[in-house]
Tab-separated table of C-alpha atoms in Angstrom:
chain	number	residue	atom	x	y	z
A	1	GLU	CA	0.000	0.000	0.000
A	2	THR	CA	1.051	3.566	-0.567
A	3	GLY	CA	0.182	6.871	1.066
A	4	VAL	CA	-1.587	7.124	4.404
A	5	THR	CA	-3.902	4.334	5.497
A	6	GLN	CA	-6.416	4.617	8.329
A	7	THR	CA	-8.377	1.853	10.018
A	8	PRO	CA	-11.142	1.384	10.763
A	9	ARG	CA	-12.959	3.581	8.243
A	10	HIS	CA	-16.106	3.539	10.362
A	11	LEU	CA	-16.523	2.998	14.097
A	12	VAL	CA	-19.577	3.078	16.338
A	13	MET	CA	-18.963	2.961	20.050
A	14	GLY	CA	-20.767	3.466	23.309
A	15	MET	CA	-19.672	6.028	25.836
A	16	THR	CA	-18.099	3.370	28.046
A	17	ASN	CA	-16.147	1.556	25.321
A	18	LYS	CA	-12.438	1.660	24.640
A	19	LYS	CA	-11.290	1.600	21.044
A	20	SER	CA	-8.294	2.658	18.994
A	21	LEU	CA	-7.816	4.278	15.616
A	22	LYS	CA	-4.792	3.280	13.587
A	23	CYS	CA	-2.812	5.199	10.995
A	24	GLU	CA	0.066	3.989	8.865
A	25	GLN	CA	2.124	5.961	6.380
A	26	HIS	CA	4.346	4.501	3.683
A	27	LEU	CA	5.886	7.771	2.520
A	28	GLY	CA	8.995	7.911	4.700
A	29	HIS	CA	7.718	11.059	6.398
A	30	ASN	CA	8.979	12.071	9.825
A	31	ALA	CA	5.912	13.883	11.181
A	32	MET	CA	2.398	12.568	11.807
A	33	TYR	CA	-0.778	14.341	12.871
A	34	TRP	CA	-4.270	13.690	14.186
A	35	TYR	CA	-7.014	16.085	13.120
A	36	LYS	CA	-10.707	16.209	14.026
A	37	GLN	CA	-13.090	17.216	11.243
A	38	SER	CA	-16.647	18.192	12.142
A	39	ALA	CA	-19.255	19.339	9.653
A	40	LYS	CA	-18.901	22.962	8.600
A	41	LYS	CA	-16.017	23.560	11.020
A	42	PRO	CA	-12.309	24.071	10.386
A	43	LEU	CA	-9.981	21.157	10.867
A	44	GLU	CA	-8.909	20.944	14.511
A	45	LEU	CA	-5.353	19.837	15.149
A	46	MET	CA	-5.279	17.355	18.004
A	47	PHE	CA	-1.760	15.970	18.166
A	48	VAL	CA	1.517	16.184	16.300
A	49	TYR	CA	4.447	13.825	16.412
A	50	SER	CA	7.639	15.121	14.867
A	51	LEU	CA	10.675	12.863	14.740
A	52	GLU	CA	8.677	10.578	17.049
A	53	GLU	CA	8.388	13.256	19.738
A	54	ARG	CA	4.947	14.428	20.745
A	55	VAL	CA	3.885	18.058	20.481
A	56	GLU	CA	0.930	18.185	22.811
A	57	ASN	CA	-2.192	20.215	22.278
A	58	ASN	CA	-3.436	21.050	25.741
A	59	SER	CA	-6.994	21.645	24.636
A	60	VAL	CA	-7.558	17.987	23.778
A	61	PRO	CA	-9.496	16.084	26.477
A	62	SER	CA	-7.629	13.270	28.178
A	63	ARG	CA	-10.159	10.744	26.856
A	64	PHE	CA	-8.092	10.952	23.638
A	65	SER	CA	-4.633	9.432	23.994
A	66	PRO	CA	-2.142	9.272	21.105
A	67	GLU	CA	0.643	6.777	20.632
A	68	CYS	CA	3.442	6.838	18.073
A	69	PRO	CA	5.522	3.650	18.357
A	70	ASN	CA	7.622	4.535	15.285
A	71	SER	CA	7.719	7.033	12.452
A	72	SER	CA	5.326	4.987	10.301
A	73	HIS	CA	2.541	4.282	12.781
A	74	LEU	CA	0.209	6.452	14.815
A	75	PHE	CA	-2.645	5.456	17.079
A	76	LEU	CA	-5.436	7.353	18.777
A	77	HIS	CA	-6.777	5.541	21.811
A	78	LEU	CA	-10.332	6.417	22.754
A	79	HIS	CA	-12.089	5.869	26.072
A	80	THR	CA	-15.228	7.167	27.768
A	81	LEU	CA	-16.056	9.377	24.807
A	82	GLN	CA	-18.975	11.786	24.600
A	83	PRO	CA	-21.536	12.098	21.793
A	84	GLU	CA	-19.963	15.431	20.774
A	85	ASP	CA	-16.791	13.516	19.922
A	86	SER	CA	-18.577	12.043	16.927
A	87	ALA	CA	-16.632	13.292	13.906
A	88	LEU	CA	-14.232	12.302	11.149
A	89	TYR	CA	-10.729	11.749	12.511
A	90	LEU	CA	-8.047	12.392	9.938
A	91	CYS	CA	-4.465	11.278	10.111
A	92	ALA	CA	-1.807	13.082	8.106
A	93	SER	CA	1.927	12.923	7.579
A	94	SER	CA	4.571	15.280	6.254
A	95	GLN	CA	8.287	15.681	5.905
A	96	ALA	CA	9.076	18.174	8.660
A	97	GLY	CA	12.096	20.364	8.097
A	98	ALA	CA	12.061	20.028	4.331
A	99	SER	CA	12.550	23.180	2.303
A	100	GLY	CA	9.481	24.788	0.775
A	101	ALA	CA	5.918	23.995	1.659
A	102	ASN	CA	5.193	21.531	4.451
A	103	VAL	CA	2.572	19.623	2.485
A	104	LEU	CA	0.354	17.253	4.420
A	105	THR	CA	-0.703	13.906	3.011
A	106	PHE	CA	-3.969	12.820	4.584
A	107	GLY	CA	-5.616	9.479	5.099
A	108	ALA	CA	-9.269	9.014	4.194
A	109	GLY	CA	-10.282	9.244	7.849
A	110	SER	CA	-12.071	7.203	10.470
A	111	ARG	CA	-15.739	8.154	10.865
A	112	LEU	CA	-16.531	7.866	14.574
A	113	THR	CA	-20.028	7.773	16.005
A	114	VAL	CA	-20.459	7.834	19.779
A	115	LEU	CA	-23.839	6.684	21.033
B	1	GLY	CA	-7.555	35.790	17.187
B	2	GLN	CA	-6.670	34.050	13.983
B	3	ASN	CA	-9.336	33.543	11.376
B	4	ILE	CA	-9.830	32.155	7.892
B	5	ASP	CA	-13.019	33.032	6.007
B	6	GLN	CA	-14.324	31.272	2.932
B	7	PRO	CA	-17.860	30.821	1.577
B	8	THR	CA	-19.714	27.816	2.932
B	9	GLU	CA	-21.116	26.667	-0.386
B	10	MET	CA	-20.993	27.608	-4.055
B	11	THR	CA	-22.761	26.297	-7.130
B	12	ALA	CA	-21.438	26.420	-10.677
B	13	THR	CA	-22.208	24.919	-14.072
B	14	GLU	CA	-20.204	22.286	-15.864
B	15	GLY	CA	-17.787	23.897	-18.319
B	16	ALA	CA	-17.854	27.266	-16.557
B	17	ILE	CA	-15.318	29.058	-14.341
B	18	VAL	CA	-15.600	29.490	-10.585
B	19	GLN	CA	-13.555	31.507	-8.117
B	20	ILE	CA	-13.418	30.476	-4.454
B	21	ASN	CA	-12.231	33.253	-2.179
B	22	CYS	CA	-10.341	32.998	1.086
B	23	THR	CA	-9.518	35.882	3.424
B	24	TYR	CA	-7.327	35.530	6.445
B	25	GLN	CA	-6.184	37.298	9.585
B	26	THR	CA	-3.266	35.475	11.149
B	27	SER	CA	-0.273	36.075	13.368
B	28	GLY	CA	2.329	36.205	10.653
B	29	PHE	CA	2.330	34.425	7.327
B	30	ASN	CA	4.407	31.550	6.007
B	31	GLY	CA	2.309	30.456	3.078
B	32	LEU	CA	-1.233	29.602	2.039
B	33	PHE	CA	-2.479	26.177	0.990
B	34	TRP	CA	-5.495	24.916	-0.906
B	35	TYR	CA	-6.686	21.340	-0.489
B	36	GLN	CA	-9.492	19.475	-2.261
B	37	GLN	CA	-11.637	16.977	-0.390
B	38	HIS	CA	-14.187	14.757	-2.124
B	39	ALA	CA	-16.950	13.443	0.103
B	40	GLY	CA	-15.716	10.512	2.170
B	41	GLU	CA	-12.153	10.887	0.954
B	42	ALA	CA	-8.849	12.323	2.118
B	43	PRO	CA	-8.052	15.989	1.552
B	44	THR	CA	-5.472	16.264	-1.214
B	45	PHE	CA	-3.000	19.075	-1.798
B	46	LEU	CA	-3.759	21.462	-4.662
B	47	SER	CA	-1.519	24.492	-4.305
B	48	TYR	CA	0.825	26.528	-2.152
B	49	ASN	CA	1.391	30.280	-2.423
B	50	VAL	CA	3.953	32.196	-0.409
B	51	LEU	CA	4.604	35.104	-2.772
B	52	ASP	CA	2.053	37.478	-4.275
B	53	GLY	CA	0.675	36.581	-7.647
B	54	LEU	CA	-0.946	33.838	-9.621
B	55	GLU	CA	0.197	30.225	-9.727
B	56	GLU	CA	-1.291	28.191	-12.539
B	57	LYS	CA	-1.507	24.423	-12.563
B	58	GLY	CA	-3.610	23.077	-15.390
B	59	ARG	CA	-7.279	23.973	-14.949
B	60	PHE	CA	-6.605	25.237	-11.415
B	61	SER	CA	-4.949	28.530	-10.464
B	62	SER	CA	-4.327	30.079	-7.071
B	63	PHE	CA	-3.791	33.755	-6.371
B	64	LEU	CA	-2.344	35.470	-3.320
B	65	SER	CA	-2.249	39.064	-2.103
B	66	ARG	CA	-0.418	39.222	1.225
B	67	SER	CA	-1.133	42.926	1.720
B	68	LYS	CA	-4.870	42.253	1.468
B	69	GLY	CA	-4.847	38.960	3.351
B	70	TYR	CA	-6.618	37.416	0.401
B	71	SER	CA	-6.392	34.409	-1.860
B	72	TYR	CA	-8.581	32.764	-4.415
B	73	LEU	CA	-8.707	29.421	-6.150
B	74	LEU	CA	-9.828	29.599	-9.765
B	75	LEU	CA	-11.214	26.514	-11.429
B	76	LYS	CA	-11.668	26.594	-15.205
B	77	GLU	CA	-13.583	24.296	-17.567
B	78	LEU	CA	-15.437	22.802	-14.652
B	79	GLN	CA	-16.069	19.082	-14.650
B	80	MET	CA	-18.517	17.099	-12.567
B	81	LYS	CA	-15.580	15.524	-10.735
B	82	ASP	CA	-14.671	18.983	-9.382
B	83	SER	CA	-17.643	18.728	-7.022
B	84	ALA	CA	-15.860	18.664	-3.666
B	85	SER	CA	-14.981	20.769	-0.669
B	86	TYR	CA	-12.067	23.157	-1.024
B	87	LEU	CA	-10.083	23.928	2.114
B	88	CYS	CA	-7.965	27.053	2.577
B	89	ALA	CA	-5.212	27.004	5.202
B	90	VAL	CA	-2.574	29.540	6.251
B	91	MET	CA	0.701	28.790	7.993
B	92	ASP	CA	1.290	31.379	10.684
B	93	SER	CA	4.518	32.737	12.141
B	94	ASN	CA	4.827	29.652	14.392
B	95	TYR	CA	4.433	27.374	11.371
B	96	GLN	CA	1.023	26.281	12.635
B	97	LEU	CA	-1.685	25.685	10.033
B	98	ILE	CA	-4.857	27.724	10.496
B	99	TRP	CA	-7.746	26.193	8.562
B	100	GLY	CA	-10.896	27.601	7.053
B	101	ALA	CA	-14.148	25.650	7.356
B	102	GLY	CA	-14.069	24.767	3.671
B	103	THR	CA	-16.197	25.649	0.653
B	104	LYS	CA	-18.488	22.994	-0.722
B	105	LEU	CA	-18.581	23.332	-4.494
B	106	ILE	CA	-21.559	21.861	-6.322
B	107	ILE	CA	-21.270	21.426	-10.087
B	108	LYS	CA	-24.493	21.196	-12.066
B	109	PRO	CA	-24.784	19.835	-15.612
């Protein structure tokens, strides 16, 4: 596979469940991102990993927990979510530090519904 | 605060030309991006402008005026497959991307 792959594409979970979203990039990039996309709202940056170090966004609730075991894989662990967390979660990667534009390559997203 | 404004929705006719505007107020400027996102798919990179002027890439062109805090994406010879959302994003002085809410473009035959 090439590009950025996200699994699962669709997820329905109850408020007491624990689940994880997975992202894998095959582009040799050194930075990976989690974004939240809600209808008619700007993309919200949740977490960034650059050179496998986490750049934390303090406004993200602790019920979202990222993990980056290596430069190719990124996880978002979910627990005790709220219905307002229902959204499309996009993973992206880029080559941080490269000259010129820092272009993001996105995955197709994981559509999360919290009941 | 930082803000990106773009129209929520636009409609155009197949074969025509459409211009999608984006205005921004950010803390510094390190470039402006346009992405295309088809429904249910990943956003894909279209263009990057850091200097004033027009950048042309096939049927798509992107314009930037830094003094006016303004950009537009121009789509020519519209095709049905151009129906998508178009996202404008500005990189601020801290190299953080500030995103607009996107413009949904509907192409009619």
